[in-house]
């Protein structure tokens, strides 16, 4: 399997975490994001939306990090961590549910904050404080729901680690580098969950690649 | 026992689930949650859906929310009944997932605020963010060009068959097509327009429109 991207990209990290959880060999093919190589025709032929990651597995080419993690988790369902609870359709649906929550409730808010505090400065612009404030408030409300959920279950979809948890990891890691880490740390159940996610061997292999830092807070 | 769907039949996310039920021939009961009076934010519904949105389902003891997770569960549970929405081989299923994710990350992020500003807000007597809408339309045009290209060499988004990747777009498309400018943007893109005309001709869509009072 070839993953096209850069280790500092959260979406690429999402795929790398999955590959490590499944003990699957892969080759990371570098794509220079600062030089905009993800907008060149050669990359657009893999992902017409011009974003990393893309995956090649024999003659299959895929984009969208969460479609890629679902594919890897399914192809290698019998090895490594069970990321999808595939043997029980109701449990699998609960994994999907909390994966959707990440996609529709968590990601838009946390991405907006990370974008202002980390990406925008890299492009030579100033962060928009109003956008940061608005999305911190939204993120807080989402984390209130998580706090209650994680008071009942160890992980979001139940008592085992699944894709529903994994998908949160890269942006949360970047978020914890900002001055707003209190949103996580002030919620005991969320904090305990996050610390558990950070203790996993797959995380310890991937996090060193997540090198970008906020220049302002 | 018939699955109960809590939601408003005119709302996009419940429609996503209803389309899945109709494609698979699954019996259902709709329990109306009135969005105009914000019933979805009241304590009784928050127990079903902690984010205060529709839909949620109850199927005996089994409860679920998030329309795409619900649709996927029923498409899996009734894999051998009605339309195959998930794909056949592992690789085909991955391509279905890919284009279904495109709906979430590229299409819905633009379509939803357009529909909220141009259709929902006027209904609630709120002001539309005109500047935002114009910006969103430009971005939507770029995205629709990518879809148009994809659909010029593929009958449906994931290949030669109708799947969840197509279905998941339909509720928002229904709303977008009622907005003049967007309607024209769609008609200006031959392959994309061909795809919309084909999928909106499906019996499931026509049935849904009747149920929703069109």
Tab-separated table of C-alpha atoms in Angstrom:
chain	number	residue	atom	x	y	z
A	1	UNK	CA	0.000	0.000	0.000
A	2	UNK	CA	1.250	3.495	-0.839
A	3	UNK	CA	0.051	6.532	1.077
A	4	UNK	CA	0.666	9.832	-0.693
A	5	UNK	CA	1.023	12.747	1.692
A	6	UNK	CA	3.018	14.391	4.445
A	7	UNK	CA	3.211	13.171	8.047
A	8	UNK	CA	2.356	16.608	9.401
A	9	UNK	CA	-1.061	16.517	7.737
A	10	UNK	CA	-3.783	15.507	10.201
A	11	UNK	CA	-5.692	13.671	7.486
A	12	UNK	CA	-2.595	11.699	6.518
A	13	UNK	CA	-1.937	10.935	10.204
A	14	UNK	CA	-5.459	9.535	10.454
A	15	UNK	CA	-4.568	6.933	7.817
A	16	UNK	CA	-1.135	6.204	9.324
A	17	UNK	CA	-2.680	5.573	12.751
A	18	UNK	CA	-5.016	3.041	11.170
A	19	UNK	CA	-2.192	1.302	9.306
A	20	UNK	CA	-0.184	0.966	12.529
A	21	UNK	CA	-3.194	-0.272	14.513
A	22	UNK	CA	-3.621	-2.971	11.863
A	23	UNK	CA	0.132	-3.808	11.724
A	24	UNK	CA	0.006	-3.240	7.961
A	25	UNK	CA	3.099	-2.442	5.939
A	26	UNK	CA	2.988	0.624	3.763
A	27	UNK	CA	5.158	3.127	1.947
A	28	UNK	CA	4.682	6.851	2.612
A	29	UNK	CA	5.267	8.713	-0.656
A	30	UNK	CA	6.066	12.338	0.192
A	31	UNK	CA	3.943	15.127	-1.300
A	32	UNK	CA	5.375	18.586	-0.700
A	33	UNK	CA	2.451	20.602	0.622
A	34	UNK	CA	4.370	23.878	0.961
A	35	UNK	CA	5.290	23.631	-2.725
A	36	UNK	CA	1.627	22.835	-3.519
A	37	UNK	CA	2.470	19.518	-5.160
A	38	UNK	CA	-0.993	18.304	-4.107
A	39	UNK	CA	-2.427	20.724	-6.685
A	40	UNK	CA	-0.362	19.376	-9.597
A	41	UNK	CA	-2.075	17.287	-12.319
A	42	UNK	CA	-0.176	14.169	-11.259
A	43	UNK	CA	-1.758	14.337	-7.816
A	44	UNK	CA	-5.155	15.574	-9.024
A	45	UNK	CA	-5.405	12.391	-11.085
A	46	UNK	CA	-5.523	10.543	-7.736
A	47	UNK	CA	-7.656	13.084	-5.856
A	48	UNK	CA	-9.491	15.620	-7.992
A	49	UNK	CA	-10.080	17.744	-4.877
A	50	UNK	CA	-6.327	18.268	-4.521
A	51	UNK	CA	-5.894	17.183	-0.890
A	52	UNK	CA	-3.797	14.613	0.912
A	53	UNK	CA	-3.910	11.720	1.563
A	54	UNK	CA	-4.419	9.435	-1.407
A	55	UNK	CA	-3.948	5.670	-1.204
A	56	UNK	CA	-2.860	3.215	-3.866
A	57	UNK	CA	-3.345	-0.499	-3.240
A	58	UNK	CA	-2.635	-2.506	-6.420
A	59	UNK	CA	-5.045	-1.005	-8.948
A	60	UNK	CA	-7.287	0.687	-6.389
A	61	UNK	CA	-6.808	4.425	-5.840
A	62	UNK	CA	-8.714	6.043	-2.979
A	63	UNK	CA	-8.994	9.458	-1.382
A	64	UNK	CA	-10.890	10.786	1.708
A	65	UNK	CA	-8.997	9.731	4.846
A	66	UNK	CA	-12.043	8.188	6.556
A	67	UNK	CA	-12.952	6.117	3.475
A	68	UNK	CA	-9.324	4.945	3.442
A	69	UNK	CA	-9.365	3.987	7.144
A	70	UNK	CA	-12.653	2.117	6.606
A	71	UNK	CA	-11.084	0.228	3.673
A	72	UNK	CA	-7.929	-0.687	5.604
A	73	UNK	CA	-9.947	-1.733	8.658
A	74	UNK	CA	-12.168	-3.936	6.501
A	75	UNK	CA	-9.414	-5.447	4.333
A	76	UNK	CA	-7.383	-6.366	7.410
A	77	UNK	CA	-10.332	-7.076	9.685
A	78	UNK	CA	-8.719	-10.239	10.999
A	79	UNK	CA	-5.475	-8.711	12.239
A	80	UNK	CA	-4.447	-6.009	14.633
A	81	UNK	CA	-7.003	-3.923	16.560
A	82	UNK	CA	-10.682	-4.477	15.773
A	83	UNK	CA	-11.479	-0.929	14.675
A	84	UNK	CA	-15.001	-1.476	13.377
A	85	UNK	CA	-16.701	-4.138	15.625
A	86	UNK	CA	-17.564	-5.826	12.331
A	87	UNK	CA	-18.795	-9.062	13.898
A	88	UNK	CA	-21.850	-7.408	15.443
A	89	UNK	CA	-23.940	-5.236	13.139
A	90	UNK	CA	-25.445	-3.173	15.966
A	91	UNK	CA	-22.061	-2.467	17.543
A	92	UNK	CA	-20.700	-1.650	14.079
A	93	UNK	CA	-23.547	0.850	13.668
A	94	UNK	CA	-22.643	2.529	16.964
A	95	UNK	CA	-19.044	2.861	15.726
A	96	UNK	CA	-20.428	4.471	12.560
A	97	UNK	CA	-22.660	6.757	14.621
A	98	UNK	CA	-19.793	8.201	16.654
A	99	UNK	CA	-17.645	8.390	13.517
A	100	UNK	CA	-20.393	10.545	12.003
A	101	UNK	CA	-20.440	12.666	15.169
A	102	UNK	CA	-16.713	13.296	14.663
A	103	UNK	CA	-17.288	14.176	11.023
A	104	UNK	CA	-20.263	16.506	11.473
A	105	UNK	CA	-20.020	17.956	14.983
A	106	UNK	CA	-16.427	17.727	16.223
A	107	UNK	CA	-14.349	18.171	13.076
A	108	UNK	CA	-15.916	21.387	11.708
A	109	UNK	CA	-15.398	23.187	15.025
A	110	UNK	CA	-11.907	21.932	15.853
A	111	UNK	CA	-10.697	22.318	12.273
A	112	UNK	CA	-11.850	25.955	12.214
A	113	UNK	CA	-9.758	26.670	15.335
A	114	UNK	CA	-6.662	24.783	14.085
A	115	UNK	CA	-6.998	26.470	10.706
A	116	UNK	CA	-6.898	29.944	12.259
A	117	UNK	CA	-4.165	29.238	14.817
A	118	UNK	CA	-1.812	27.053	12.764
A	119	UNK	CA	-2.584	27.075	9.024
A	120	UNK	CA	-3.495	30.724	8.432
A	121	UNK	CA	-0.255	32.045	10.039
A	122	UNK	CA	1.742	29.681	7.801
A	123	UNK	CA	0.147	31.447	4.861
A	124	UNK	CA	1.334	34.793	6.239
A	125	UNK	CA	-2.086	35.952	7.449
A	126	UNK	CA	-3.427	36.847	10.895
A	127	UNK	CA	-5.889	34.591	12.674
A	128	UNK	CA	-9.490	35.737	12.910
A	129	UNK	CA	-10.204	35.880	16.642
A	130	UNK	CA	-13.973	35.929	16.101
A	131	UNK	CA	-13.854	32.642	14.187
A	132	UNK	CA	-11.691	31.105	16.912
A	133	UNK	CA	-14.036	32.239	19.676
A	134	UNK	CA	-17.183	31.089	17.890
A	135	UNK	CA	-15.762	27.640	17.199
A	136	UNK	CA	-14.291	27.183	20.670
A	137	UNK	CA	-17.816	27.700	21.970
A	138	UNK	CA	-19.211	25.120	19.518
A	139	UNK	CA	-16.431	22.691	20.378
A	140	UNK	CA	-17.149	23.141	24.092
A	141	UNK	CA	-20.770	22.111	23.566
A	142	UNK	CA	-19.726	19.040	21.612
A	143	UNK	CA	-17.243	18.112	24.325
A	144	UNK	CA	-20.026	18.435	26.921
A	145	UNK	CA	-21.853	15.657	25.033
A	146	UNK	CA	-18.632	13.639	24.923
A	147	UNK	CA	-18.065	14.176	28.666
A	148	UNK	CA	-21.427	12.638	29.415
A	149	UNK	CA	-20.960	9.797	26.923
A	150	UNK	CA	-17.489	8.930	28.234
A	151	UNK	CA	-18.882	8.775	31.744
A	152	UNK	CA	-20.818	5.701	30.560
A	153	UNK	CA	-18.356	4.062	28.167
A	154	UNK	CA	-14.564	3.900	28.099
A	155	UNK	CA	-14.421	4.825	24.406
A	156	UNK	CA	-16.954	6.634	22.260
A	157	UNK	CA	-18.551	3.567	20.658
A	158	UNK	CA	-18.299	1.307	23.705
A	159	UNK	CA	-15.629	-0.399	25.713
A	160	UNK	CA	-13.025	-0.837	23.006
A	161	UNK	CA	-10.994	1.548	20.833
A	162	UNK	CA	-12.417	1.935	17.339
A	163	UNK	CA	-12.260	4.207	14.299
A	164	UNK	CA	-14.742	6.479	16.114
A	165	UNK	CA	-11.946	7.372	18.563
A	166	UNK	CA	-9.061	7.167	16.071
A	167	UNK	CA	-10.509	9.776	13.712
A	168	UNK	CA	-10.346	12.385	16.502
A	169	UNK	CA	-6.677	11.947	17.292
A	170	UNK	CA	-4.686	14.119	14.843
A	171	UNK	CA	-6.629	17.388	15.223
A	172	UNK	CA	-6.946	16.888	18.983
A	173	UNK	CA	-3.176	16.464	19.170
A	174	UNK	CA	-2.695	19.781	17.372
A	175	UNK	CA	-5.401	21.413	19.488
A	176	UNK	CA	-3.603	20.419	22.684
A	177	UNK	CA	-0.594	22.465	21.506
A	178	UNK	CA	-2.699	25.641	21.599
A	179	UNK	CA	-3.565	27.666	24.685
A	180	UNK	CA	-7.098	26.208	24.607
A	181	UNK	CA	-6.150	22.721	25.813
A	182	UNK	CA	-8.300	23.430	28.864
A	183	UNK	CA	-11.380	22.487	26.846
A	184	UNK	CA	-10.088	18.925	27.033
A	185	UNK	CA	-8.265	19.045	30.367
A	186	UNK	CA	-11.168	20.603	32.275
A	187	UNK	CA	-13.487	17.702	31.382
A	188	UNK	CA	-12.286	14.708	33.440
A	189	UNK	CA	-13.812	11.950	31.296
A	190	UNK	CA	-12.677	13.545	28.037
A	191	UNK	CA	-9.211	14.126	29.520
A	192	UNK	CA	-8.898	10.487	30.622
A	193	UNK	CA	-10.038	9.323	27.181
A	194	UNK	CA	-7.521	11.574	25.439
A	195	UNK	CA	-4.659	10.394	27.668
A	196	UNK	CA	-5.587	6.813	26.878
A	197	UNK	CA	-5.569	7.524	23.127
A	198	UNK	CA	-2.081	9.059	23.501
A	199	UNK	CA	-0.727	5.966	25.222
A	200	UNK	CA	-1.357	3.667	22.263
A	201	UNK	CA	1.749	2.379	20.406
A	202	UNK	CA	0.300	3.497	17.052
A	203	UNK	CA	0.005	7.042	18.397
A	204	UNK	CA	3.588	7.028	19.634
A	205	UNK	CA	4.721	6.116	16.105
A	206	UNK	CA	2.652	8.775	14.337
A	207	UNK	CA	2.745	11.781	16.685
A	208	UNK	CA	6.419	12.638	16.046
A	209	UNK	CA	5.401	13.471	12.461
A	210	UNK	CA	2.777	15.993	13.603
A	211	UNK	CA	5.332	18.752	13.739
A	212	UNK	CA	3.428	21.962	13.045
A	213	UNK	CA	2.816	24.284	15.974
A	214	UNK	CA	0.621	27.281	16.620
A	215	UNK	CA	2.518	30.538	16.158
A	216	UNK	CA	-0.167	32.496	17.973
A	217	UNK	CA	-2.899	31.519	20.363
B	1	UNK	CA	-42.026	-4.428	14.917
B	2	UNK	CA	-41.633	-1.458	12.605
B	3	UNK	CA	-38.708	0.951	12.934
B	4	UNK	CA	-39.673	4.358	14.298
B	5	UNK	CA	-38.073	7.407	12.700
B	6	UNK	CA	-38.205	10.590	14.752
B	7	UNK	CA	-38.010	13.622	12.498
B	8	UNK	CA	-39.722	16.012	10.136
B	9	UNK	CA	-40.384	14.558	6.711
B	10	UNK	CA	-39.466	17.755	4.900
B	11	UNK	CA	-36.005	17.936	6.537
B	12	UNK	CA	-32.955	16.756	4.595
B	13	UNK	CA	-31.406	14.376	7.114
B	14	UNK	CA	-34.580	12.383	7.860
B	15	UNK	CA	-35.111	12.227	4.067
B	16	UNK	CA	-31.720	10.529	3.695
B	17	UNK	CA	-32.919	7.714	5.971
B	18	UNK	CA	-36.356	7.550	4.335
B	19	UNK	CA	-34.772	7.163	0.892
B	20	UNK	CA	-32.780	4.216	2.222
B	21	UNK	CA	-35.959	2.645	3.641
B	22	UNK	CA	-37.779	3.175	0.337
B	23	UNK	CA	-34.906	1.763	-1.766
B	24	UNK	CA	-34.741	-1.315	0.474
B	25	UNK	CA	-38.503	-1.818	0.913
B	26	UNK	CA	-38.240	-1.429	4.711
B	27	UNK	CA	-41.419	-0.584	6.611
B	28	UNK	CA	-41.235	2.420	8.885
B	29	UNK	CA	-43.278	4.750	11.050
B	30	UNK	CA	-42.539	8.481	11.157
B	31	UNK	CA	-42.976	10.203	14.481
B	32	UNK	CA	-43.130	13.894	13.742
B	33	UNK	CA	-40.673	16.183	15.539
B	34	UNK	CA	-41.685	19.743	14.762
B	35	UNK	CA	-38.646	21.789	13.757
B	36	UNK	CA	-40.605	25.054	13.402
B	37	UNK	CA	-41.292	24.978	17.144
B	38	UNK	CA	-37.801	23.648	17.968
B	39	UNK	CA	-39.119	20.369	19.360
B	40	UNK	CA	-35.744	18.845	18.502
B	41	UNK	CA	-34.133	20.962	21.243
B	42	UNK	CA	-36.527	19.859	23.978
B	43	UNK	CA	-35.432	17.463	26.741
B	44	UNK	CA	-37.490	14.530	25.467
B	45	UNK	CA	-35.774	14.564	22.073
B	46	UNK	CA	-32.328	15.337	23.519
B	47	UNK	CA	-32.521	11.908	25.158
B	48	UNK	CA	-32.710	10.439	21.644
B	49	UNK	CA	-30.202	12.790	20.028
B	50	UNK	CA	-27.909	14.716	22.395
B	51	UNK	CA	-27.010	17.302	19.728
B	52	UNK	CA	-30.663	18.303	19.349
B	53	UNK	CA	-31.079	17.313	15.699
B	54	UNK	CA	-33.176	14.983	13.591
B	55	UNK	CA	-33.387	12.117	12.769
B	56	UNK	CA	-33.124	9.440	15.432
B	57	UNK	CA	-34.463	5.890	15.160
B	58	UNK	CA	-35.818	3.322	17.583
B	59	UNK	CA	-36.001	-0.274	16.405
B	60	UNK	CA	-37.154	-2.325	19.369
B	61	UNK	CA	-34.410	-1.763	21.917
B	62	UNK	CA	-31.901	-0.517	19.357
B	63	UNK	CA	-31.448	3.239	19.084
B	64	UNK	CA	-29.317	5.227	16.682
B	65	UNK	CA	-28.821	8.778	15.415
B	66	UNK	CA	-26.763	10.423	12.583
B	67	UNK	CA	-28.628	9.884	9.304
B	68	UNK	CA	-25.636	8.459	7.411
B	69	UNK	CA	-24.942	5.910	10.186
B	70	UNK	CA	-28.635	4.942	10.243
B	71	UNK	CA	-28.776	4.568	6.454
B	72	UNK	CA	-25.619	2.473	6.486
B	73	UNK	CA	-26.923	0.216	9.274
B	74	UNK	CA	-30.141	-0.553	7.416
B	75	UNK	CA	-28.335	-0.951	4.086
B	76	UNK	CA	-26.130	-3.544	5.825
B	77	UNK	CA	-28.910	-5.239	7.814
B	78	UNK	CA	-31.024	-5.650	4.677
B	79	UNK	CA	-28.115	-6.176	2.283
B	80	UNK	CA	-29.992	-8.849	0.342
B	81	UNK	CA	-33.236	-6.914	0.029
B	82	UNK	CA	-33.991	-4.114	-2.426
B	83	UNK	CA	-31.234	-1.986	-3.969
B	84	UNK	CA	-27.625	-2.844	-3.101
B	85	UNK	CA	-26.537	0.509	-1.711
B	86	UNK	CA	-23.160	-0.422	-0.286
B	87	UNK	CA	-21.262	-1.900	-3.245
B	88	UNK	CA	-20.207	-5.410	-4.124
B	89	UNK	CA	-16.508	-6.096	-3.705
B	90	UNK	CA	-14.340	-4.646	-0.943
B	91	UNK	CA	-12.815	-2.256	-3.475
B	92	UNK	CA	-16.214	-1.148	-4.801
B	93	UNK	CA	-17.411	-0.544	-1.241
B	94	UNK	CA	-14.339	1.629	-0.656
B	95	UNK	CA	-15.156	3.745	-3.715
B	96	UNK	CA	-18.750	4.089	-2.460
B	97	UNK	CA	-17.369	5.229	0.926
B	98	UNK	CA	-15.015	7.662	-0.782
B	99	UNK	CA	-17.757	9.474	-2.689
B	100	UNK	CA	-20.086	9.326	0.312
B	101	UNK	CA	-17.340	11.086	2.301
B	102	UNK	CA	-17.007	13.645	-0.513
B	103	UNK	CA	-20.683	14.483	0.123
B	104	UNK	CA	-19.848	15.241	3.770
B	105	UNK	CA	-16.621	17.192	3.315
B	106	UNK	CA	-17.053	19.019	0.011
B	107	UNK	CA	-20.730	19.097	-0.946
B	108	UNK	CA	-22.714	19.356	2.300
B	109	UNK	CA	-20.392	21.964	3.818
B	110	UNK	CA	-21.477	24.268	0.978
B	111	UNK	CA	-25.027	23.027	0.324
B	112	UNK	CA	-26.182	23.153	3.935
B	113	UNK	CA	-25.416	26.841	4.626
B	114	UNK	CA	-26.843	27.770	1.201
B	115	UNK	CA	-30.119	25.994	2.008
B	116	UNK	CA	-30.172	27.409	5.541
B	117	UNK	CA	-29.733	30.975	4.285
B	118	UNK	CA	-31.964	30.849	1.215
B	119	UNK	CA	-34.747	28.503	2.361
B	120	UNK	CA	-34.799	27.975	6.128
B	121	UNK	CA	-34.015	31.471	7.405
B	122	UNK	CA	-36.743	33.169	5.317
B	123	UNK	CA	-39.211	30.629	6.680
B	124	UNK	CA	-38.210	31.532	10.232
B	125	UNK	CA	-38.238	35.250	9.481
B	126	UNK	CA	-34.453	35.555	9.838
B	127	UNK	CA	-32.037	37.524	7.709
B	128	UNK	CA	-30.039	35.778	4.982
B	129	UNK	CA	-26.240	36.311	4.842
B	130	UNK	CA	-26.082	37.415	1.225
B	131	UNK	CA	-22.292	37.834	1.096
B	132	UNK	CA	-21.757	34.340	2.479
B	133	UNK	CA	-24.180	32.828	-0.016
B	134	UNK	CA	-22.419	34.410	-2.986
B	135	UNK	CA	-19.080	33.079	-1.761
B	136	UNK	CA	-20.563	29.608	-1.228
B	137	UNK	CA	-22.036	29.544	-4.732
B	138	UNK	CA	-18.619	30.224	-6.260
B	139	UNK	CA	-17.089	27.395	-4.237
B	140	UNK	CA	-19.985	25.109	-5.103
B	141	UNK	CA	-19.358	25.758	-8.797
B	142	UNK	CA	-15.793	24.506	-8.436
B	143	UNK	CA	-16.973	21.366	-6.632
B	144	UNK	CA	-19.742	20.711	-9.170
B	145	UNK	CA	-17.136	20.875	-11.962
B	146	UNK	CA	-15.295	17.993	-10.289
B	147	UNK	CA	-18.520	16.018	-9.995
B	148	UNK	CA	-19.379	16.812	-13.618
B	149	UNK	CA	-16.047	15.430	-14.732
B	150	UNK	CA	-16.483	12.295	-12.632
B	151	UNK	CA	-19.990	11.718	-13.981
B	152	UNK	CA	-18.904	12.218	-17.593
B	153	UNK	CA	-17.204	8.818	-17.451
B	154	UNK	CA	-19.273	7.130	-14.714
B	155	UNK	CA	-23.017	6.657	-14.745
B	156	UNK	CA	-23.167	7.077	-10.968
B	157	UNK	CA	-20.597	8.429	-8.516
B	158	UNK	CA	-19.147	5.058	-7.541
B	159	UNK	CA	-19.449	3.419	-10.959
B	160	UNK	CA	-22.200	1.883	-13.020
B	161	UNK	CA	-24.733	1.362	-10.242
B	162	UNK	CA	-26.747	3.597	-7.931
B	163	UNK	CA	-25.336	3.408	-4.397
B	164	UNK	CA	-25.295	5.204	-1.058
B	165	UNK	CA	-22.793	7.647	-2.593
B	166	UNK	CA	-25.556	8.973	-4.867
B	167	UNK	CA	-28.425	8.604	-2.370
B	168	UNK	CA	-26.696	10.640	0.313
B	169	UNK	CA	-26.648	13.718	-1.966
B	170	UNK	CA	-30.315	13.610	-2.889
B	171	UNK	CA	-32.075	15.476	-0.060
B	172	UNK	CA	-29.820	18.545	-0.328
B	173	UNK	CA	-29.976	18.383	-4.143
B	174	UNK	CA	-33.760	18.477	-3.938
B	175	UNK	CA	-33.562	21.752	-2.028
B	176	UNK	CA	-30.765	23.227	-4.157
B	177	UNK	CA	-32.719	22.613	-7.368
B	178	UNK	CA	-35.506	24.829	-6.028
B	179	UNK	CA	-33.068	27.780	-5.921
B	180	UNK	CA	-32.979	29.466	-9.339
B	181	UNK	CA	-29.245	30.266	-9.538
B	182	UNK	CA	-28.193	26.820	-8.362
B	183	UNK	CA	-30.721	25.175	-10.679
B	184	UNK	CA	-28.992	26.969	-13.549
B	185	UNK	CA	-25.544	25.962	-12.309
B	186	UNK	CA	-26.648	22.327	-12.354
B	187	UNK	CA	-28.243	22.561	-15.805
B	188	UNK	CA	-25.061	24.151	-17.169
B	189	UNK	CA	-23.111	21.003	-16.303
B	190	UNK	CA	-24.280	18.329	-18.728
B	191	UNK	CA	-23.135	15.155	-16.977
B	192	UNK	CA	-24.060	16.359	-13.505
B	193	UNK	CA	-27.509	17.369	-14.750
B	194	UNK	CA	-27.931	13.973	-16.466
B	195	UNK	CA	-27.091	12.248	-13.173
B	196	UNK	CA	-29.542	14.342	-11.163
B	197	UNK	CA	-32.336	13.754	-13.674
B	198	UNK	CA	-31.699	10.028	-13.586
B	199	UNK	CA	-31.580	9.654	-9.796
B	200	UNK	CA	-34.534	11.973	-9.193
B	201	UNK	CA	-36.532	9.772	-11.557
B	202	UNK	CA	-36.176	6.817	-9.194
B	203	UNK	CA	-39.420	5.557	-7.604
B	204	UNK	CA	-37.957	6.078	-4.112
B	205	UNK	CA	-37.441	9.798	-4.766
B	206	UNK	CA	-40.885	10.257	-6.281
B	207	UNK	CA	-42.482	8.461	-3.339
B	208	UNK	CA	-40.524	10.591	-0.893
B	209	UNK	CA	-41.654	13.791	-2.593
B	210	UNK	CA	-45.288	12.658	-2.316
B	211	UNK	CA	-44.809	11.841	1.384
B	212	UNK	CA	-43.192	15.244	1.925
B	213	UNK	CA	-46.194	16.948	0.369
B	214	UNK	CA	-44.833	18.035	-3.019
